[in-house]
Structures are given as C-alpha cells and as structure tokens.
PDB file of C-alpha atoms in Angstrom:
ATOM      1  CA  MET C   1    -100.223   9.056  21.686  1.00  0.00           C
ATOM      2  CA  GLY C   2    -103.484  10.267  23.201  1.00  0.00           C
ATOM      3  CA  ILE C   3    -101.776  11.393  26.401  1.00  0.00           C
ATOM      4  CA  PHE C   4     -99.810  13.975  24.441  1.00  0.00           C
ATOM      5  CA  LYS C   5    -102.962  15.660  23.154  1.00  0.00           C
ATOM      6  CA  LYS C   6    -103.558  17.066  26.625  1.00  0.00           C
ATOM      7  CA  LEU C   7     -99.983  18.256  27.060  1.00  0.00           C
ATOM      8  CA  LEU C   8    -101.015  21.872  27.372  1.00  0.00           C
ATOM      9  CA  THR C   9    -102.855  22.191  30.642  1.00  0.00           C
ATOM     10  CA  GLY C  10    -105.462  24.909  30.934  1.00  0.00           C
ATOM     11  CA  ILE C  11    -105.582  26.229  27.383  1.00  0.00           C
ATOM     12  CA  THR C  12    -109.052  25.794  25.921  1.00  0.00           C
ATOM     13  CA  SER C  13    -109.962  28.869  23.883  1.00  0.00           C
ATOM     14  CA  SER C  14    -109.460  28.375  20.157  1.00  0.00           C
ATOM     15  CA  ASN C  15    -108.025  31.906  19.904  1.00  0.00           C
ATOM     16  CA  VAL C  16    -105.476  31.152  22.584  1.00  0.00           C
ATOM     17  CA  MET C  17    -104.636  27.763  21.055  1.00  0.00           C
ATOM     18  CA  GLY C  18    -104.168  29.450  17.676  1.00  0.00           C
ATOM     19  CA  LYS C  19    -101.709  31.880  19.199  1.00  0.00           C
ATOM     20  CA  TYR C  20     -99.708  29.352  21.235  1.00  0.00           C
ATOM     21  CA  GLY C  21    -100.472  26.141  19.386  1.00  0.00           C
ATOM     22  CA  THR C  22    -101.022  22.618  20.563  1.00  0.00           C
ATOM     23  CA  LEU C  23     -98.794  19.583  20.336  1.00  0.00           C
ATOM     24  CA  GLU C  24    -100.339  18.709  16.986  1.00  0.00           C
ATOM     25  CA  ASP C  25     -99.778  22.262  15.733  1.00  0.00           C
ATOM     26  CA  TRP C  26     -96.141  22.176  16.806  1.00  0.00           C
ATOM     27  CA  GLN C  27     -95.573  18.837  15.088  1.00  0.00           C
ATOM     28  CA  LYS C  28     -96.956  20.075  11.769  1.00  0.00           C
ATOM     29  CA  ALA C  29     -95.596  23.605  11.936  1.00  0.00           C
ATOM     30  CA  SER C  30     -93.132  25.056   9.473  1.00  0.00           C
ATOM     31  CA  PRO C  31     -89.952  26.601  10.895  1.00  0.00           C
ATOM     32  CA  ASN C  32     -91.566  30.058  10.634  1.00  0.00           C
ATOM     33  CA  GLU C  33     -94.699  28.904  12.444  1.00  0.00           C
ATOM     34  CA  LEU C  34     -92.595  27.286  15.183  1.00  0.00           C
ATOM     35  CA  LYS C  35     -90.728  30.553  15.597  1.00  0.00           C
ATOM     36  CA  ARG C  36     -94.032  32.450  15.914  1.00  0.00           C
ATOM     37  CA  TYR C  37     -95.414  29.977  18.476  1.00  0.00           C
ATOM     38  CA  LYS C  38     -92.204  30.203  20.480  1.00  0.00           C
ATOM     39  CA  GLU C  39     -92.217  34.004  20.471  1.00  0.00           C
ATOM     40  CA  ASN C  40     -95.890  34.077  21.504  1.00  0.00           C
ATOM     41  CA  ILE C  41     -95.313  31.574  24.295  1.00  0.00           C
ATOM     42  CA  LYS C  42     -92.244  33.422  25.608  1.00  0.00           C
ATOM     43  CA  LEU C  43     -94.134  36.728  25.530  1.00  0.00           C
ATOM     44  CA  GLY C  44     -97.095  35.114  27.285  1.00  0.00           C
ATOM     45  CA  VAL C  45     -94.793  33.746  29.987  1.00  0.00           C
ATOM     46  CA  GLU C  46     -93.181  37.187  30.459  1.00  0.00           C
ATOM     47  CA  GLN C  47     -96.623  38.800  30.736  1.00  0.00           C
ATOM     48  CA  LYS C  48     -97.744  35.999  33.076  1.00  0.00           C
ATOM     49  CA  THR C  49    -100.680  35.107  30.809  1.00  0.00           C
ATOM     50  CA  VAL C  50     -99.213  31.697  29.936  1.00  0.00           C
ATOM     51  CA  PRO C  51     -97.845  29.203  32.478  1.00  0.00           C
ATOM     52  CA  LYS C  52     -94.101  28.528  32.165  1.00  0.00           C
ATOM     53  CA  ILE C  53     -94.900  24.834  31.937  1.00  0.00           C
ATOM     54  CA  ILE C  54     -96.145  25.397  28.385  1.00  0.00           C
ATOM     55  CA  LEU C  55     -92.787  26.857  27.388  1.00  0.00           C
ATOM     56  CA  GLY C  56     -91.028  23.844  28.920  1.00  0.00           C
ATOM     57  CA  SER C  57     -93.257  21.451  27.001  1.00  0.00           C
ATOM     58  CA  PHE C  58     -92.750  23.411  23.778  1.00  0.00           C
ATOM     59  CA  LEU C  59     -88.961  23.335  24.098  1.00  0.00           C
ATOM     60  CA  MET C  60     -89.017  19.556  24.655  1.00  0.00           C
ATOM     61  CA  VAL C  61     -91.310  18.975  21.683  1.00  0.00           C
ATOM     62  CA  GLU C  62     -89.579  21.450  19.375  1.00  0.00           C
ATOM     63  CA  GLY C  63     -86.305  19.519  19.662  1.00  0.00           C
ATOM     64  CA  LYS C  64     -84.098  22.363  18.464  1.00  0.00           C
ATOM     65  CA  GLY C  65     -81.347  22.073  21.055  1.00  0.00           C
ATOM     66  CA  GLU C  66     -83.201  23.614  23.991  1.00  0.00           C
ATOM     67  CA  GLU C  67     -84.431  20.361  25.486  1.00  0.00           C
ATOM     68  CA  GLU C  68     -82.331  20.818  28.617  1.00  0.00           C
ATOM     69  CA  GLU C  69     -83.962  24.195  29.240  1.00  0.00           C
ATOM     70  CA  GLY C  70     -87.407  22.684  28.635  1.00  0.00           C
ATOM     71  CA  GLU C  71     -86.680  19.883  31.077  1.00  0.00           C
ATOM     72  CA  ARG C  72     -85.454  22.392  33.669  1.00  0.00           C
ATOM     73  CA  ILE C  73     -88.636  24.473  33.360  1.00  0.00           C
ATOM     74  CA  LEU C  74     -90.831  21.382  33.715  1.00  0.00           C
ATOM     75  CA  ARG C  75     -88.769  20.110  36.674  1.00  0.00           C
ATOM     76  CA  GLU C  76     -89.065  23.478  38.423  1.00  0.00           C
ATOM     77  CA  ALA C  77     -92.834  23.411  37.857  1.00  0.00           C
ATOM     78  CA  MET C  78     -92.943  20.046  39.652  1.00  0.00           C
ATOM     79  CA  ASP C  79     -90.786  21.395  42.480  1.00  0.00           C
ATOM     80  CA  GLU C  80     -93.154  24.380  42.790  1.00  0.00           C
ATOM     81  CA  GLY C  81     -96.200  22.099  42.922  1.00  0.00           C
ATOM     82  CA  VAL C  82     -97.780  23.318  39.682  1.00  0.00           C
ATOM     83  CA  GLU C  83    -100.921  21.324  38.932  1.00  0.00           C
ATOM     84  CA  ASN C  84    -100.345  18.497  36.428  1.00  0.00           C
ATOM     85  CA  ALA C  85     -96.624  19.267  36.210  1.00  0.00           C
ATOM     86  CA  GLU C  86     -95.735  15.599  36.750  1.00  0.00           C
ATOM     87  CA  ARG C  87     -98.005  14.551  33.904  1.00  0.00           C
ATOM     88  CA  ASP C  88     -96.531  17.156  31.565  1.00  0.00           C
ATOM     89  CA  TYR C  89     -92.964  16.261  32.575  1.00  0.00           C
ATOM     90  CA  SER C  90     -93.512  12.550  32.025  1.00  0.00           C
ATOM     91  CA  ALA C  91     -95.324  13.084  28.716  1.00  0.00           C
ATOM     92  CA  ALA C  92     -92.734  15.555  27.407  1.00  0.00           C
ATOM     93  CA  LEU C  93     -89.821  13.234  28.153  1.00  0.00           C
ATOM     94  CA  ALA C  94     -91.606  10.238  26.645  1.00  0.00           C
ATOM     95  CA  TYR C  95     -92.370  12.283  23.537  1.00  0.00           C
ATOM     96  CA  TYR C  96     -88.775  13.524  23.330  1.00  0.00           C
ATOM     97  CA  TYR C  97     -87.384   9.983  23.441  1.00  0.00           C
ATOM     98  CA  MET C  98     -89.966   8.622  20.990  1.00  0.00           C
ATOM     99  CA  GLN C  99     -89.086  11.369  18.523  1.00  0.00           C
ATOM    100  CA  LYS C 100     -85.405  10.519  18.900  1.00  0.00           C
ATOM    101  CA  GLY C 101     -86.175   6.836  18.270  1.00  0.00           C
ATOM    102  CA  LYS C 102     -84.737   6.006  21.684  1.00  0.00           C
ATOM    103  CA  PHE C 103     -87.779   4.815  23.634  1.00  0.00           C
ATOM    104  CA  ASN C 104     -85.954   1.528  24.175  1.00  0.00           C
ATOM    105  CA  THR C 105     -82.771   0.365  25.870  1.00  0.00           C
ATOM    106  CA  ALA C 106     -80.792   2.694  23.573  1.00  0.00           C
ATOM    107  CA  LEU C 107     -82.282   5.437  25.710  1.00  0.00           C
ATOM    108  CA  LYS C 108     -79.532   4.829  28.268  1.00  0.00           C
ATOM    109  CA  LYS C 109     -76.984   6.011  25.723  1.00  0.00           C
ATOM    110  CA  ASP C 110     -78.691   9.396  25.377  1.00  0.00           C
ATOM    111  CA  LYS C 111     -76.620  12.149  26.966  1.00  0.00           C
ATOM    112  CA  TRP C 112     -79.553  13.330  29.112  1.00  0.00           C
ATOM    113  CA  PHE C 113     -80.645   9.923  30.411  1.00  0.00           C
ATOM    114  CA  PRO C 114     -78.538   9.792  33.599  1.00  0.00           C
ATOM    115  CA  LYS C 115     -79.649  13.291  34.522  1.00  0.00           C
ATOM    116  CA  TRP C 116     -83.344  12.853  33.706  1.00  0.00           C
ATOM    117  CA  ILE C 117     -84.278   9.258  34.529  1.00  0.00           C
ATOM    118  CA  GLU C 118     -84.851   9.610  38.265  1.00  0.00           C
ATOM    119  CA  LYS C 119     -87.086  12.682  37.882  1.00  0.00           C
ATOM    120  CA  TRP C 120     -88.931  10.995  34.999  1.00  0.00           C
ATOM    121  CA  ILE C 121     -89.650   7.885  37.060  1.00  0.00           C
ATOM    122  CA  ASP C 122     -90.602   9.981  40.127  1.00  0.00           C
ATOM    123  CA  ALA C 123     -92.970  12.145  38.065  1.00  0.00           C
ATOM    124  CA  SER C 124     -94.534   9.070  36.477  1.00  0.00           C
ATOM    125  CA  GLU C 125     -94.931   7.376  39.879  1.00  0.00           C
ATOM    126  CA  LYS C 126     -96.770  10.495  41.125  1.00  0.00           C
ATOM    127  CA  CYS C 127     -99.065  10.264  38.092  1.00  0.00           C
ATOM    128  CA  VAL C 128     -99.897   6.706  39.175  1.00  0.00           C
ATOM    129  CA  GLU C 129    -100.500   7.853  42.774  1.00  0.00           C
ATOM    130  CA  GLN C 130    -102.763  10.664  41.536  1.00  0.00           C
ATOM    131  CA  GLY C 131    -104.764   8.201  39.431  1.00  0.00           C
ATOM    132  CA  GLN C 132    -104.085   9.996  36.166  1.00  0.00           C
ATOM    133  CA  ASN C 133    -105.359   8.422  32.979  1.00  0.00           C
ATOM    134  CA  LEU C 134    -103.048   5.780  31.455  1.00  0.00           C
ATOM    135  CA  ALA C 135    -100.422   6.394  34.155  1.00  0.00           C
ATOM    136  CA  GLU C 136     -99.777   2.712  34.883  1.00  0.00           C
ATOM    137  CA  THR C 137     -99.299   1.816  31.230  1.00  0.00           C
ATOM    138  CA  SER C 138     -97.020   4.809  30.684  1.00  0.00           C
ATOM    139  CA  LEU C 139     -94.826   4.045  33.687  1.00  0.00           C
ATOM    140  CA  ALA C 140     -94.631   0.335  32.883  1.00  0.00           C
ATOM    141  CA  ASP C 141     -93.622   1.255  29.334  1.00  0.00           C
ATOM    142  CA  ILE C 142     -90.872   3.519  30.661  1.00  0.00           C
ATOM    143  CA  TYR C 143     -89.511   0.810  32.925  1.00  0.00           C
ATOM    144  CA  SER C 144     -89.739  -1.963  30.350  1.00  0.00           C
ATOM    145  CA  SER C 145     -88.238   0.249  27.633  1.00  0.00           C
ATOM    146  CA  CYS C 146     -85.337   1.478  29.738  1.00  0.00           C
ATOM    147  CA  TYR C 147     -84.353  -1.738  31.427  1.00  0.00           C
ATOM    148  CA  GLY C 148     -83.578  -4.901  29.493  1.00  0.00           C
ATOM    149  CA  ILE C 149     -83.222  -8.386  30.928  1.00  0.00           C
ATOM    150  CA  ASN C 150     -79.422  -8.126  30.811  1.00  0.00           C
ATOM    151  CA  ASP C 151     -79.311  -4.943  32.882  1.00  0.00           C
ATOM    152  CA  PRO C 152     -78.334  -5.367  36.526  1.00  0.00           C
ATOM    153  CA  GLU C 153     -81.280  -3.159  37.569  1.00  0.00           C
ATOM    154  CA  PHE C 154     -83.801  -5.380  35.773  1.00  0.00           C
ATOM    155  CA  ASP C 155     -84.237  -7.851  38.636  1.00  0.00           C
ATOM    156  CA  ASN C 156     -85.240  -4.971  40.893  1.00  0.00           C
ATOM    157  CA  LYS C 157     -87.682  -3.546  38.326  1.00  0.00           C
ATOM    158  CA  VAL C 158     -89.463  -6.617  36.955  1.00  0.00           C
ATOM    159  CA  GLY C 159     -91.889  -6.923  39.890  1.00  0.00           C
ATOM    160  CA  ARG C 160     -92.941  -3.292  39.572  1.00  0.00           C
ATOM    161  CA  ILE C 161     -93.330  -3.615  35.798  1.00  0.00           C
ATOM    162  CA  VAL C 162     -95.604  -6.663  36.139  1.00  0.00           C
ATOM    163  CA  GLU C 163     -97.639  -4.960  38.885  1.00  0.00           C
ATOM    164  CA  LEU C 164     -98.148  -1.834  36.756  1.00  0.00           C
ATOM    165  CA  PHE C 165     -99.170  -3.803  33.674  1.00  0.00           C
ATOM    166  CA  GLU C 166    -101.621  -5.892  35.710  1.00  0.00           C
ATOM    167  CA  VAL C 167    -103.254  -2.753  37.096  1.00  0.00           C
ATOM    168  CA  ALA C 168    -103.325  -1.217  33.607  1.00  0.00           C
ATOM    169  CA  VAL C 169    -105.015  -4.316  32.199  1.00  0.00           C
ATOM    170  CA  ALA C 170    -107.527  -4.403  35.071  1.00  0.00           C
ATOM    171  CA  LYS C 171    -108.354  -0.747  34.389  1.00  0.00           C
ATOM    172  CA  HIS C 172    -108.700  -1.483  30.653  1.00  0.00           C
ATOM    173  CA  GLN C 173    -106.086   1.143  29.803  1.00  0.00           C
ATOM    174  CA  SER C 174    -105.446   1.396  26.107  1.00  0.00           C
ATOM    175  CA  LEU C 175    -102.404  -0.612  25.050  1.00  0.00           C
ATOM    176  CA  GLY C 176    -102.022  -1.997  28.592  1.00  0.00           C
ATOM    177  CA  ALA C 177    -102.711  -5.620  27.618  1.00  0.00           C
ATOM    178  CA  LEU C 178    -100.833  -5.385  24.325  1.00  0.00           C
ATOM    179  CA  ASN C 179     -97.736  -3.875  25.942  1.00  0.00           C
ATOM    180  CA  TYR C 180     -97.916  -6.409  28.773  1.00  0.00           C
ATOM    181  CA  ALA C 181     -97.971  -9.244  26.227  1.00  0.00           C
ATOM    182  CA  ARG C 182     -95.017  -7.711  24.401  1.00  0.00           C
ATOM    183  CA  PHE C 183     -93.127  -7.430  27.666  1.00  0.00           C
ATOM    184  CA  ILE C 184     -93.798 -11.090  28.520  1.00  0.00           C
ATOM    185  CA  LYS C 185     -92.801 -12.238  25.041  1.00  0.00           C
ATOM    186  CA  LYS C 186     -89.617 -10.138  25.095  1.00  0.00           C
ATOM    187  CA  HIS C 187     -88.514 -11.369  28.503  1.00  0.00           C
TER     188      HIS C 187
END
C-alpha cells in the first residue's frame, strides 16, 4: 500500500498535514475528525490554498457516498493537466475498490465500474508512460484483477498483463514478481 502514502501531492508541512490529514489519518479518524478534515479541505479549496485534487482523493477514501463526486474531481484534474493527477486518480480508485473488497473480478459488478474503468486504465497507462514508481505492477494488477480467463476481453489483455509484469520484475518493483507468479498460477 506504499503508493497510497503519497496520495496527497504537494503537502509537506506537518501543520498543513495536521489540518488536512493524510491517507493514514483519514483511515484512522473518528467520524468527528473526518468531518473536521473534510471541512478544512473544502475551505482550503474555496480559498485556493489546497488543490481540488486533495478533496477528490479524500472523498474517494472517505467512502461516505460521495465517491462519484471524488472521481469527478480527480477526472477533471487529469483533464486540466494537473501534475500527478493520473497517479492520484489511479491510486484513489484502487484504494476504493480494495476497501470495498472488490479488487477482483467482482469489481465488474460494482455500479461505478462501467463508468470508471476506461479512465482508470488510461490514467494508469499514463503513469507507466511517465515512469512513475510501481506503475507497471499497479496497472498489471488492475488488468489481472478485472479480467478473468473466462471474460471475452481476457484474450486481448493477457499480452499486456504479461508485458507489464515482466517490466515490473525487471525493475524490481515490490510485489511485481509475487503478483506475476500469482497471475501465472491463476491462469
């Protein structure tokens, strides 16, 4: 889960992180603390002291029914060319589905999957193109989790999955070799 630790781009000051929180803070927060973080983030966005992308990430992580709004904010950040927006989009969606216990073929049954999958794959492919850390492993995991051997799309995806895992292993990306072995064993 190391890629999620850097979910909040550009926030480094401990005072600022205390006010807006980090992924770890959000995960451990009580309902009152979550409310405070959310209010602070929204106020920061209104005052233009906090990038909107942080609000989008928060809404995806919070999981309180505003995921669609969070996804929209993150998607707009990508469309506007905000730095690291693809990474944050891909990480937020992966986190959302892991929290829902759907980072597997059950993911296709999620109501948001048809709407989000293309943007998620596109964002993750851009992360690979940009050479972002662990991008190949993350994208291969998305593909291999979403598409099972019985899916009609699988034949079109298997070559890309193998290619991504091989690059991940060559780059010594954490979990690259393990996930590649799991993929081979599963299929």
